[in-house]
């Protein structure tokens, strides 16, 4: 019988529309604050959507050598900032004797989108000789993983998942599997995206995915509400330090939670619509539960994918009912996208961090803007206000375009 190593989380870093670290982000979530505001990064008047969840007051020079700023895309800057925070919280130094056993799995759904757009304009207006020599490293979606590995000296397994909205949940899950099978003793894992741009938002709007509630920005998105009308675009990064349990104990690390289970499936149904009835998502939930060796009634909290799109919220509700049976009506499930917006390739890791904080703090963040529930969305979505609730086991759902379904389960670590 194969022996699987246990995997724990010892550090979390986050750059989000609600704050420039995880602590500030958590406080904003618990207080039900909205990160939605009028767009400042570009003139949105050519678009029907004028609001987004932008990261505010971010200065890359606070995290990166100023000489490197022009050589890095915004998503890479977010990722490195979050990684440095996670390493600092974990009090983890990658020394030469362990460097070969520490890896990086940090994904992005689109990579250096801002650089791609900007450099195309340079090419069109000034010609090829004016292109930034670092344009390709800035654009490639594995740029964040490579940069973090270089900056921190991690020489173990390193790559970058790209599974749309499920990207960083998959990053954490793959890092979990790498440690679990003994291929590394620690991993830096998560995701980053900087997709608030005119082209990105125009594209998502043409899919019918974005909310058009410009007049009252903070009233959207509305996950699970009868009047939901789509996603609000977000951005940012969330990165964690994952360690093999015995290694973490030997070095005296403060353990935040244990990653207990990971499940993945693919719908093979439609590139943007979930499988009917949420069947693929339900299978991913069941696989994560089997991996974690938990029953439905063991789960104390679910962080929902909860995008506020008409199809997704119903499919996710159906998936949870299928996987958990009657217990689905008893477990609290909230969507923090109602406050952060959809952080794309960073969203899964940030919501996984919310699960860990719920375990640590005994509080469940609310679903903001849920006023009139959709009759087809009839579970406990923690509407309006945070709830005091002891959480020993938490589940994080992430479902991405392309039919990617990714589920993680976290447990309280009690030794």
PDB file of N, CA and C in Angstrom, residues 277-287 315-316 318-324 405:
ATOM      1  N   UNK A 277     -26.810  20.032 -15.097  1.00  0.00           N
ATOM      2  CA  UNK A 277     -26.940  19.411 -13.785  1.00  0.00           C
ATOM      3  C   UNK A 277     -25.674  19.452 -12.950  1.00  0.00           C
ATOM      4  N   UNK A 278     -24.616  20.082 -13.467  1.00  0.00           N
ATOM      5  CA  UNK A 278     -23.366  20.152 -12.713  1.00  0.00           C
ATOM      6  C   UNK A 278     -22.730  18.796 -12.471  1.00  0.00           C
ATOM      7  N   UNK A 279     -22.913  17.867 -13.414  1.00  0.00           N
ATOM      8  CA  UNK A 279     -22.460  16.487 -13.196  1.00  0.00           C
ATOM      9  C   UNK A 279     -20.948  16.382 -13.041  1.00  0.00           C
ATOM     10  N   UNK A 280     -20.200  17.109 -13.874  1.00  0.00           N
ATOM     11  CA  UNK A 280     -18.743  17.049 -13.761  1.00  0.00           C
ATOM     12  C   UNK A 280     -18.246  17.635 -12.460  1.00  0.00           C
ATOM     13  N   UNK A 281     -18.841  18.743 -12.043  1.00  0.00           N
ATOM     14  CA  UNK A 281     -18.456  19.362 -10.774  1.00  0.00           C
ATOM     15  C   UNK A 281     -18.762  18.438  -9.602  1.00  0.00           C
ATOM     16  N   UNK A 282     -19.903  17.766  -9.650  1.00  0.00           N
ATOM     17  CA  UNK A 282     -20.267  16.833  -8.575  1.00  0.00           C
ATOM     18  C   UNK A 282     -19.245  15.708  -8.456  1.00  0.00           C
ATOM     19  N   UNK A 283     -18.759  15.213  -9.588  1.00  0.00           N
ATOM     20  CA  UNK A 283     -17.749  14.150  -9.556  1.00  0.00           C
ATOM     21  C   UNK A 283     -16.440  14.659  -8.957  1.00  0.00           C
ATOM     22  N   UNK A 284     -16.066  15.901  -9.276  1.00  0.00           N
ATOM     23  CA  UNK A 284     -14.842  16.468  -8.697  1.00  0.00           C
ATOM     24  C   UNK A 284     -14.971  16.604  -7.184  1.00  0.00           C
ATOM     25  N   UNK A 285     -16.144  17.018  -6.717  1.00  0.00           N
ATOM     26  CA  UNK A 285     -16.382  17.116  -5.272  1.00  0.00           C
ATOM     27  C   UNK A 285     -16.239  15.747  -4.624  1.00  0.00           C
ATOM     28  N   UNK A 286     -16.822  14.749  -5.234  1.00  0.00           N
ATOM     29  CA  UNK A 286     -16.747  13.396  -4.661  1.00  0.00           C
ATOM     30  C   UNK A 286     -15.315  12.877  -4.651  1.00  0.00           C
ATOM     31  N   UNK A 287     -14.555  13.183  -5.694  1.00  0.00           N
ATOM     32  CA  UNK A 287     -13.158  12.740  -5.725  1.00  0.00           C
ATOM     33  C   UNK A 287     -12.341  13.421  -4.629  1.00  0.00           C
ATOM     34  N   UNK A 315     -25.897  25.379 -11.811  1.00  0.00           N
ATOM     35  CA  UNK A 315     -25.143  24.132 -11.968  1.00  0.00           C
ATOM     36  C   UNK A 315     -24.357  23.801 -10.710  1.00  0.00           C
ATOM     37  N   UNK A 316     -23.753  24.805 -10.073  1.00  0.00           N
ATOM     38  CA  UNK A 316     -23.000  24.544  -8.850  1.00  0.00           C
ATOM     39  C   UNK A 316     -23.921  24.093  -7.726  1.00  0.00           C
ATOM     40  N   UNK A 318     -26.700  22.488  -8.064  1.00  0.00           N
ATOM     41  CA  UNK A 318     -27.067  21.104  -8.371  1.00  0.00           C
ATOM     42  C   UNK A 318     -25.920  20.151  -8.076  1.00  0.00           C
ATOM     43  N   UNK A 319     -24.695  20.567  -8.368  1.00  0.00           N
ATOM     44  CA  UNK A 319     -23.534  19.712  -8.113  1.00  0.00           C
ATOM     45  C   UNK A 319     -23.371  19.433  -6.629  1.00  0.00           C
ATOM     46  N   UNK A 320     -23.510  20.465  -5.807  1.00  0.00           N
ATOM     47  CA  UNK A 320     -23.370  20.286  -4.358  1.00  0.00           C
ATOM     48  C   UNK A 320     -24.468  19.371  -3.827  1.00  0.00           C
ATOM     49  N   UNK A 321     -25.680  19.521  -4.332  1.00  0.00           N
ATOM     50  CA  UNK A 321     -26.778  18.642  -3.912  1.00  0.00           C
ATOM     51  C   UNK A 321     -26.494  17.193  -4.305  1.00  0.00           C
ATOM     52  N   UNK A 322     -26.004  17.005  -5.518  1.00  0.00           N
ATOM     53  CA  UNK A 322     -25.707  15.642  -5.981  1.00  0.00           C
ATOM     54  C   UNK A 322     -24.612  15.003  -5.140  1.00  0.00           C
ATOM     55  N   UNK A 323     -23.563  15.769  -4.844  1.00  0.00           N
ATOM     56  CA  UNK A 323     -22.414  15.216  -4.121  1.00  0.00           C
ATOM     57  C   UNK A 323     -22.681  15.025  -2.635  1.00  0.00           C
ATOM     58  N   UNK A 324     -23.437  15.934  -2.030  1.00  0.00           N
ATOM     59  CA  UNK A 324     -23.627  15.899  -0.572  1.00  0.00           C
ATOM     60  C   UNK A 324     -24.991  15.370  -0.148  1.00  0.00           C
ATOM     61  N   UNK A 405     -13.018  21.326 -13.736  1.00  0.00           N
ATOM     62  CA  UNK A 405     -13.594  21.298 -12.389  1.00  0.00           C
ATOM     63  C   UNK A 405     -12.502  20.928 -11.396  1.00  0.00           C
TER      64      UNK A 405
END
